[in-house]
Amino acid sequence: MDKICSNASLVAIWLGKPFPQLQLGFEVIDRIYKVAFREVSRIIRAQQYDFTLDIGDIQDKYGLELLTNEEMEALMDVALAKKVGIVNGDSIMAVDKFGTVAAFLHVSGLCIAISHALARIDRNVDLLEGNFLFRAERIQILREWCLGDQSLWQELLPLVDFTAGIQNGSERGGEETVGLVLTKLLLWTIGFKATDPRDSVFGLWGIVRHIASTQHLKMPEHLRPSYDMSVSNVFHSVATEILETSGTLILLTLVKDPEQRSSTELPSWCPDFSSPLSSHPISGPQLKSVTPVKAGGHIEGLTRSLLPGVRGGTLKLRGFPLGPVQAIGERADEIEYGKFGKWVGILLEMEDTYPLTGQSAVEAFWRTLIHDQDLSSRPSKLVGTEHFRDVLLIQALGFVRREFAKNGAESIEKHIESWCGLDTLAKRYPGAVEGTETIRTYCKGKGFLPTLEHDIPVSEEESDAFRAKVFDNGSGLLMILSGTIFNRCIALTAGGHLAHASGSTIPGDEIWVLAGCPSPLVLRRLEPETDQFSLIGGAYVHGVMNGEAIAKHTKWRHVDLV
């Protein structure tokens, strides 16, 4: 396919007959494309995302006409979703326009602004659907990468870290390998869908061959696509090649939560490359301005005794534990339904100051949720504790609106009473958390709760204005959270480490730092008093992501992943 496509004068994509909403989507894309590349170039060169979270700002900020509700729906639901057809009637729109507009909507923040604008007219857009938009963006950048000197993005690509800090072979003092090239491509394409799961790897073969030929690398014959191999054998073969030749254990950070894995025949350490991706990998592509994580150091800086070894289905490594998980918090889907009692419980369990960083418990908590990055820098500089306060309020106010419409005032009162832990936090951290009285006041202004005789009257307009202010202040942090929070949960270890871990993490699981792995991992011990574990997934652990936990006296222990 690589030879066919590279020699073709035109590759056309047709996915169905044209229909009015699709046509409208094409028209909107054509309009936005006129400024998209210019603005993407500006943002990447500045190494700072725009946080354009109000759709009304696009005229002054980008010189674009305001989008109508119908146009926004077409853009989010059709033009950049699964039903896109590049062939439109008798004309063909360049695929580069789709990818460039997708990149613009992402790095500008307009994808969130459009979602919010549609939500105001009760046309909710699931932020998870943004994965289609991000795939369109990644396909475009991958295409530009393959174009090399012919790419319009030639000067921009060096400003994007495609590989989460992985060094090229020459930078490590060695040679580039096909395993390292594969690692880079899989980091960029993880979560892409394929009708045949094997094509999530085989589909990269043409690109790998193209890059290998330009770098004079020898292609391993055992990696050549063969549909006689089972899905599990394909994934296992590729994972083994990468682990043995790439010089990094970053592949382990791509192992998805057990709930997301499609294949049950793989060892726990082998990624299922075909299953969907809910959140951005902890060690994933990003702007060069974002410092990559390196909790486990680099293999090349450690003794050869720490190098990984693959024996059948067992991966033999070295590492040390940060401790067992003691408590876990709610996942994103639970937070959306007004359940954050476990979050509050963890904050109440923690000391006022997080010992690993010297920050308040609340600050350490929200920094953990966003992996201490704001899309432009690590540690995060663009958001603060007041934004986290308003994110909690956004979730609470959104929930009471939906709950009142469904079950009435009595249900609202019960839910607010269940949030009484917020009052304790508000007293403990003034200004960092709002108590339930603020939520009650909003509800009384909206008519969700009765106004009592001693209450100061609040109008519906005042409640709406309060919600709008909270929403505006918290939207930036919400935008960052949309890339980190799905299918993950906050976790507190017995030793006081705060982690954002794989969604299937349970109390008793252990968090380990493994030599050469950039992020800590959640492991589940198979039998007491053994060194055999099942890999549950990666974890961000606040205060150890730069290798702080590694010391000269660190005792590395044997770890067998099966």
XYZ file of C-alpha atoms in Angstrom:
562
model
C 0.000 0.000 0.000
C 2.867 2.414 0.718
C 4.130 2.047 -2.873
C 0.645 2.343 -4.350
C -0.296 5.461 -2.379
C 3.061 7.205 -2.747
C 2.988 6.809 -6.545
C -0.684 7.692 -7.039
C -1.541 11.149 -8.368
C -4.662 11.219 -6.216
C -6.035 9.118 -3.355
C -9.768 9.711 -2.922
C -11.809 8.686 0.111
C -15.526 8.031 -0.255
C -17.581 6.847 2.695
C -21.147 7.406 1.540
C -23.626 9.468 -0.403
C -23.741 13.229 0.280
C -26.468 14.650 2.508
C -27.301 18.233 3.603
C -25.556 18.210 6.979
C -22.406 16.746 5.452
C -22.422 19.461 2.791
C -22.755 22.097 5.508
C -19.834 20.549 7.351
C -17.681 20.806 4.218
C -18.597 24.474 3.859
C -17.697 25.243 7.485
C -14.376 23.416 7.192
C -13.560 25.327 4.014
C -14.253 28.591 5.841
C -12.226 27.744 8.942
C -9.312 26.348 6.925
C -8.520 29.860 5.660
C -7.145 30.747 9.111
C -6.459 27.268 10.544
C -2.870 26.698 9.387
C -1.857 30.262 10.245
C -3.206 29.923 13.788
C -1.864 26.403 14.341
C 1.572 27.669 13.262
C 1.355 30.581 15.693
C 0.292 28.379 18.610
C 2.955 25.711 18.013
C 5.699 28.320 17.595
C 4.593 30.030 20.816
C 4.473 26.607 22.533
C 1.274 27.579 24.316
C -2.265 26.432 23.632
C -4.966 29.030 23.196
C -7.768 28.689 25.721
C -10.517 30.095 23.506
C -13.437 28.711 25.468
C -16.131 31.172 24.378
C -17.393 30.706 20.832
C -18.145 34.435 20.698
C -14.402 35.197 20.693
C -13.664 33.649 17.298
C -14.474 36.837 15.409
C -12.110 39.133 17.304
C -9.424 36.526 17.927
C -9.277 34.717 14.584
C -11.252 36.893 12.177
C -13.858 34.180 11.624
C -17.567 34.704 11.212
C -19.614 33.491 14.155
C -20.851 29.936 13.687
C -24.573 29.250 13.822
C -25.877 26.434 16.012
C -26.556 24.384 12.887
C -23.011 24.915 11.629
C -21.518 23.936 14.987
C -23.569 20.744 15.025
C -22.416 19.892 11.511
C -18.799 20.519 12.456
C -18.807 18.426 15.619
C -21.207 15.666 14.613
C -20.403 15.187 10.939
C -17.468 17.043 9.491
C -14.885 15.637 11.904
C -16.615 12.473 13.071
C -16.886 8.980 11.697
C -19.243 9.751 8.785
C -16.856 12.095 6.953
C -16.567 11.632 3.209
C -13.703 13.475 1.543
C -15.421 13.010 -1.815
C -18.350 15.435 -1.767
C -20.724 15.029 -4.704
C -18.831 15.972 -7.851
C -15.967 17.659 -5.998
C -13.139 16.515 -3.753
C -11.944 18.420 -0.696
C -8.257 18.000 0.162
C -7.850 15.783 3.214
C -5.265 18.282 4.513
C -8.089 20.730 5.170
C -9.827 18.279 7.490
C -6.668 17.483 9.449
C -5.539 21.099 9.713
C -8.960 22.271 10.902
C -9.009 19.422 13.445
C -5.623 20.558 14.767
C -6.852 24.156 14.944
C -10.024 23.239 16.858
C -7.896 21.274 19.326
C -4.990 23.620 20.058
C -7.202 26.723 20.058
C -9.678 25.240 22.531
C -12.576 25.835 20.140
C -13.609 22.166 20.308
C -14.524 22.783 23.965
C -16.101 26.167 23.181
C -18.354 24.572 20.556
C -19.326 21.765 22.933
C -20.237 24.307 25.606
C -22.194 26.473 23.163
C -24.243 23.485 22.030
C -24.815 22.418 25.644
C -26.445 25.799 26.335
C -29.153 24.939 23.799
C -29.512 21.443 25.271
C -27.608 19.884 22.364
C -25.052 17.984 24.414
C -21.876 16.763 22.752
C -19.981 13.990 24.509
C -16.377 15.128 24.902
C -15.321 11.534 24.314
C -16.449 12.020 20.737
C -13.534 14.433 20.501
C -11.369 11.356 20.003
C -12.454 11.419 16.362
C -11.283 15.009 16.096
C -7.937 14.152 17.707
C -7.496 11.208 15.326
C -8.062 13.512 12.355
C -5.415 15.829 13.786
C -2.934 13.022 14.380
C -3.441 11.535 10.931
C -2.667 14.944 9.442
C 0.524 15.418 11.457
C 1.613 11.853 10.679
C 1.066 12.589 6.988
C 3.165 15.750 7.258
C 5.888 13.779 9.048
C 6.032 11.307 6.145
C 6.146 14.143 3.572
C 9.477 15.256 5.040
C 10.977 18.238 3.181
C 7.816 18.618 1.090
C 5.630 19.290 4.137
C 4.209 22.747 4.849
C 4.679 21.823 8.510
C 8.416 21.232 8.064
C 9.435 23.999 10.483
C 6.685 23.132 12.983
C 7.282 19.399 13.422
C 10.561 19.793 15.383
C 8.554 21.807 17.938
C 6.290 18.808 18.668
C 7.570 15.943 20.819
C 6.072 12.940 19.045
C 7.747 10.444 21.341
C 7.337 11.687 24.937
C 11.042 12.351 25.312
C 12.341 9.125 23.746
C 15.740 9.807 22.253
C 16.777 8.676 18.800
C 19.408 5.985 18.657
C 22.081 8.496 17.651
C 21.160 10.735 20.586
C 21.602 7.760 22.944
C 24.991 6.957 21.456
C 23.626 3.943 19.593
C 21.774 3.175 16.400
C 18.176 3.826 15.483
C 16.150 0.614 15.404
C 12.927 -0.448 13.738
C 11.619 -1.130 17.245
C 12.149 2.510 18.168
C 10.462 3.695 14.952
C 7.505 1.425 15.725
C 7.334 2.791 19.263
C 7.090 6.347 17.970
C 4.343 5.446 15.503
C 2.352 3.483 18.081
C 2.588 6.370 20.549
C 1.078 8.609 17.896
C -1.599 6.221 16.603
C -2.589 4.283 19.742
C -6.356 3.925 19.918
C -6.958 4.229 16.170
C -9.684 1.855 15.032
C -9.267 -0.905 12.451
C -11.818 -3.392 11.107
C -9.239 -6.148 11.570
C -7.416 -5.549 14.901
C -4.135 -6.681 13.330
C -4.280 -3.678 11.002
C -3.671 -1.363 13.971
C -0.083 -2.657 13.566
C 0.018 -3.875 9.955
C -1.434 -0.549 8.804
C 1.805 1.103 9.929
C 4.006 -1.232 7.887
C 4.177 1.030 4.848
C 5.162 4.032 6.991
C 7.769 1.967 8.870
C 9.246 0.804 5.549
C 9.310 4.377 4.273
C 11.123 5.659 7.368
C 13.422 2.629 7.525
C 14.516 3.151 3.926
C 15.368 6.811 4.533
C 17.406 5.850 7.627
C 18.938 2.709 6.058
C 17.449 0.378 8.664
C 16.989 -3.343 8.081
C 13.389 -4.507 8.399
C 12.990 -7.630 10.594
C 11.307 -10.336 8.526
C 9.318 -11.647 11.500
C 7.454 -8.309 11.652
C 6.264 -8.546 8.043
C 2.431 -8.536 7.896
C 0.954 -12.027 7.850
C -2.747 -12.617 8.294
C -1.989 -16.242 9.147
C -0.952 -14.981 12.594
C -3.547 -14.545 15.326
C -4.242 -11.088 16.767
C -2.539 -11.965 20.048
C 0.551 -13.333 18.266
C 0.856 -10.159 16.168
C 0.650 -7.884 19.203
C 2.979 -10.094 21.266
C 5.580 -10.222 18.478
C 5.589 -6.441 18.017
C 5.693 -5.749 21.757
C 8.606 -8.150 22.236
C 10.549 -6.551 19.363
C 10.037 -3.090 20.845
C 10.990 -4.082 24.398
C 14.141 -5.880 23.261
C 15.439 -3.268 20.807
C 14.066 0.200 21.590
C 16.032 0.935 24.760
C 12.935 2.098 26.650
C 10.026 0.606 28.585
C 7.635 3.319 27.458
C 5.600 0.612 25.704
C 4.329 -0.502 29.125
C 2.647 2.875 29.599
C 0.454 2.095 26.575
C -1.117 -0.911 28.299
C -4.763 0.009 28.695
C -7.049 -0.602 31.620
C -8.339 -4.216 31.736
C -11.871 -2.948 31.033
C -10.666 -1.505 27.708
C -8.744 -4.516 26.433
C -10.337 -6.451 23.597
C -8.051 -9.498 23.711
C -7.935 -11.814 26.728
C -5.091 -13.950 25.363
C -2.294 -11.408 25.794
C 0.090 -11.207 28.753
C -0.853 -8.273 30.970
C 2.284 -6.351 29.908
C 1.472 -6.519 26.184
C -0.638 -3.600 24.892
C -3.824 -4.306 22.982
C -3.061 -1.870 20.170
C -6.576 -2.094 18.742
C -8.693 -1.157 21.756
C -10.023 2.422 22.079
C -8.213 5.077 24.062
C -10.186 7.203 26.540
C -7.469 9.573 27.724
C -4.129 10.877 26.531
C -1.243 8.588 27.608
C 0.786 9.873 30.563
C 3.856 9.496 28.344
C 2.334 10.718 25.106
C 3.060 13.181 22.289
C 3.005 16.834 23.314
C 4.580 20.221 22.655
C 8.340 20.333 23.219
C 7.740 22.883 25.994
C 6.118 20.169 28.157
C 8.808 18.369 30.144
C 8.497 14.586 29.609
C 8.174 12.353 32.659
C 10.960 9.972 33.659
C 10.012 8.424 36.990
C 12.042 5.254 36.320
C 15.101 6.906 34.810
C 16.651 5.734 31.551
C 17.801 2.182 30.923
C 21.030 3.357 29.320
C 21.999 5.100 32.566
C 21.558 1.936 34.645
C 23.538 -1.285 34.769
C 22.841 -3.956 32.183
C 21.454 -6.150 34.959
C 18.381 -3.926 34.891
C 17.648 -4.486 31.209
C 14.333 -6.201 30.499
C 14.181 -9.815 29.506
C 11.251 -11.506 27.811
C 10.856 -15.196 28.582
C 7.790 -16.668 26.948
C 4.843 -14.869 28.443
C 6.807 -13.395 31.363
C 8.568 -10.034 31.318
C 11.398 -9.885 33.861
C 12.188 -6.417 35.204
C 13.564 -4.573 38.215
C 11.796 -1.960 40.287
C 10.766 -0.789 43.728
C 7.318 -0.251 45.276
C 5.802 3.066 46.314
C 3.298 1.143 48.397
C -0.142 -0.429 48.261
C -3.201 1.572 47.269
C -5.202 2.476 50.363
C -8.093 4.486 48.891
C -9.460 5.336 45.456
C -11.663 8.167 44.242
C -14.498 8.369 41.769
C -14.038 8.076 38.014
C -15.211 10.706 35.536
C -18.571 9.066 34.885
C -19.319 9.057 38.627
C -18.281 12.688 39.070
C -20.692 13.668 36.314
C -23.525 12.180 38.373
C -22.733 14.187 41.476
C -20.640 11.558 43.217
C -17.406 12.954 44.617
C -17.563 11.772 48.218
C -14.463 9.605 47.734
C -12.536 12.589 46.367
C -13.518 14.530 49.475
C -12.621 11.552 51.667
C -9.104 11.344 50.211
C -8.559 15.083 50.715
C -9.715 14.777 54.328
C -7.421 11.775 54.833
C -4.351 13.669 53.589
C -2.151 15.949 55.649
C -2.669 19.663 55.010
C 0.673 19.751 53.170
C 1.649 17.120 50.615
C 5.103 16.052 51.843
C 6.645 15.209 48.470
C 6.186 18.711 47.025
C 5.380 21.021 49.943
C 2.103 22.046 48.280
C -1.290 22.091 49.949
C -3.250 18.855 49.685
C -5.805 20.544 47.413
C -3.125 21.844 45.043
C -1.390 18.456 44.933
C -4.787 16.860 44.234
C -5.678 18.915 41.159
C -2.114 18.809 39.845
C -2.300 15.016 40.071
C -5.585 14.958 38.137
C -4.024 16.854 35.204
C -0.607 15.152 35.538
C 0.763 18.586 36.437
C 0.678 19.828 32.842
C -1.500 22.420 31.136
C -0.833 21.328 27.518
C 1.919 23.953 27.321
C 4.190 23.302 30.300
C 4.995 20.922 33.142
C 4.616 21.847 35.954
C 1.336 23.556 35.126
C 1.429 27.364 35.133
C -1.878 28.319 33.513
C -4.367 27.023 36.085
C -4.662 27.289 39.851
C -6.547 26.086 42.898
C -9.377 28.564 42.293
C -10.027 26.843 38.969
C -10.297 23.464 40.699
C -12.768 24.995 43.161
C -14.937 26.057 40.242
C -14.631 22.704 38.463
C -16.184 21.072 41.544
C -18.934 23.692 41.448
C -19.527 23.137 37.719
C -20.070 19.437 38.371
C -22.328 20.087 41.366
C -24.438 22.784 39.676
C -24.781 20.772 36.492
C -25.902 17.755 38.476
C -28.561 19.593 40.522
C -30.032 21.059 37.322
C -30.444 17.598 35.821
C -31.570 16.018 39.085
C -34.265 18.625 39.748
C -35.730 18.111 36.289
C -35.791 14.373 36.897
C -36.672 13.923 40.589
C -37.539 17.292 42.141
C -36.507 19.266 45.238
C -36.512 16.408 47.762
C -33.837 14.550 45.815
C -31.754 17.738 45.563
C -31.809 18.162 49.342
C -30.646 14.587 49.922
C -27.757 14.948 47.501
C -26.578 18.224 49.000
C -26.652 16.643 52.460
C -24.442 13.843 51.117
C -21.873 16.486 50.126
C -21.389 17.689 53.717
C -17.698 16.784 53.502
C -17.306 19.878 51.307
C -18.134 22.007 54.360
C -15.260 20.449 56.310
C -12.896 21.025 53.389
C -14.090 24.624 52.980
C -13.183 25.358 56.607
C -9.845 23.569 56.298
C -8.877 25.219 52.993
C -10.600 28.642 52.807
C -10.986 29.854 49.230
C -9.899 26.509 47.778
C -13.237 24.712 48.156
C -16.807 26.016 48.367
C -19.178 24.580 50.970
C -22.714 23.352 50.399
C -24.272 26.706 51.339
C -23.082 28.146 48.023
C -24.815 25.302 46.184
C -27.999 25.779 48.219
C -28.062 29.496 47.414
C -27.796 28.752 43.710
C -30.586 26.168 43.959
C -32.899 28.583 45.774
C -32.406 31.226 43.097
C -33.303 28.660 40.437
C -36.313 27.391 42.380
C -34.788 23.952 42.954
C -35.107 24.421 46.733
C -37.624 26.507 48.721
C -36.458 29.885 50.044
C -36.683 29.982 53.847
C -37.833 32.950 55.900
C -34.359 33.967 57.075
C -32.725 33.556 53.617
C -31.493 36.534 51.645
C -33.566 36.463 48.421
C -31.669 35.445 45.277
C -33.167 35.848 41.807
C -32.914 33.344 38.983
C -30.886 35.882 37.001
C -28.365 36.109 39.852
C -28.073 32.322 40.022
C -27.583 32.110 36.247
C -24.928 34.834 36.381
C -23.146 32.982 39.199
C -23.129 29.730 37.214
C -21.849 31.517 34.107
C -19.000 33.080 36.109
C -18.069 29.727 37.633
C -18.243 28.069 34.230
C -15.997 30.664 32.598
C -13.407 30.398 35.369
C -13.303 26.603 35.443
C -13.501 25.853 31.714
C -9.745 25.999 31.134
C -9.087 23.317 33.727
C -12.001 21.293 32.347
C -10.363 21.408 28.917
C -7.145 19.962 30.365
C -9.043 17.363 32.395
C -10.828 16.152 29.254
C -7.488 14.692 28.137
C -6.504 13.011 31.412
C -9.499 12.009 33.515
C -11.442 9.422 31.515
C -11.099 5.829 32.730
C -8.726 6.868 35.485
C -9.203 7.328 39.224
C -7.367 9.253 41.920
C -5.614 6.953 44.405
C -3.843 7.383 47.742
C -1.211 4.876 48.856
C -0.578 3.757 52.415
C 2.620 5.807 52.317
C 0.820 9.001 51.318
C 1.621 9.040 47.591
C -1.120 10.658 45.504
C -1.637 8.989 42.127
C -3.889 9.204 39.084
C -4.183 5.564 38.198
C -5.832 3.196 35.766
C -9.600 3.043 36.248
C -9.632 -0.601 37.401
C -7.264 0.089 40.301
C -8.549 -1.266 43.616
C -7.308 -1.004 47.222
C -4.487 -3.491 47.697
C -3.001 -2.984 44.235
C 0.603 -1.783 44.350
C 2.240 1.160 42.600
C 5.781 0.500 41.419
C 8.576 2.436 39.767
C 10.299 0.208 37.205
C 13.801 0.861 35.917
C 13.583 2.507 32.500
C 9.815 3.063 32.556
C 8.888 6.770 32.377
C 5.752 6.511 34.524
C 4.974 4.337 37.559
C 2.725 1.330 37.016
C -0.168 -0.190 38.937
C 0.573 -3.876 39.574
C -1.629 -6.574 41.081
C 0.211 -9.325 42.934
C -0.940 -12.752 41.738
C -0.073 -14.660 44.914
C 1.069 -13.475 48.358
C 4.827 -13.559 48.924
C 5.608 -13.905 45.203
C 7.195 -11.507 42.722
C 4.665 -12.240 39.972
C 2.283 -9.447 39.027
C -0.385 -8.536 36.525
C -0.040 -5.079 34.970
C -3.219 -3.034 35.465
C -2.009 0.199 33.831
C 0.068 3.330 34.186
C -0.122 5.942 36.931
C 0.893 9.546 37.418
C 2.305 9.889 40.960
C 2.750 13.476 42.095
C 6.263 14.230 43.280
C 8.103 11.282 41.704
C 7.717 11.862 37.955
C 11.183 13.389 37.496
C 12.995 10.468 39.108
C 12.867 11.910 42.637
C 12.137 8.491 44.141
C 15.387 7.009 42.787
C 18.364 7.332 45.121
C 21.836 5.790 45.310
C 20.670 3.454 48.058
C 17.539 2.362 46.157
C 17.154 -1.403 46.354
C 15.909 -2.693 43.027
C 13.776 -5.807 43.315
C 12.895 -8.500 40.793
C 9.486 -8.090 39.186
C 7.876 -10.657 36.894
C 4.973 -9.398 34.780
C 2.786 -12.175 33.403
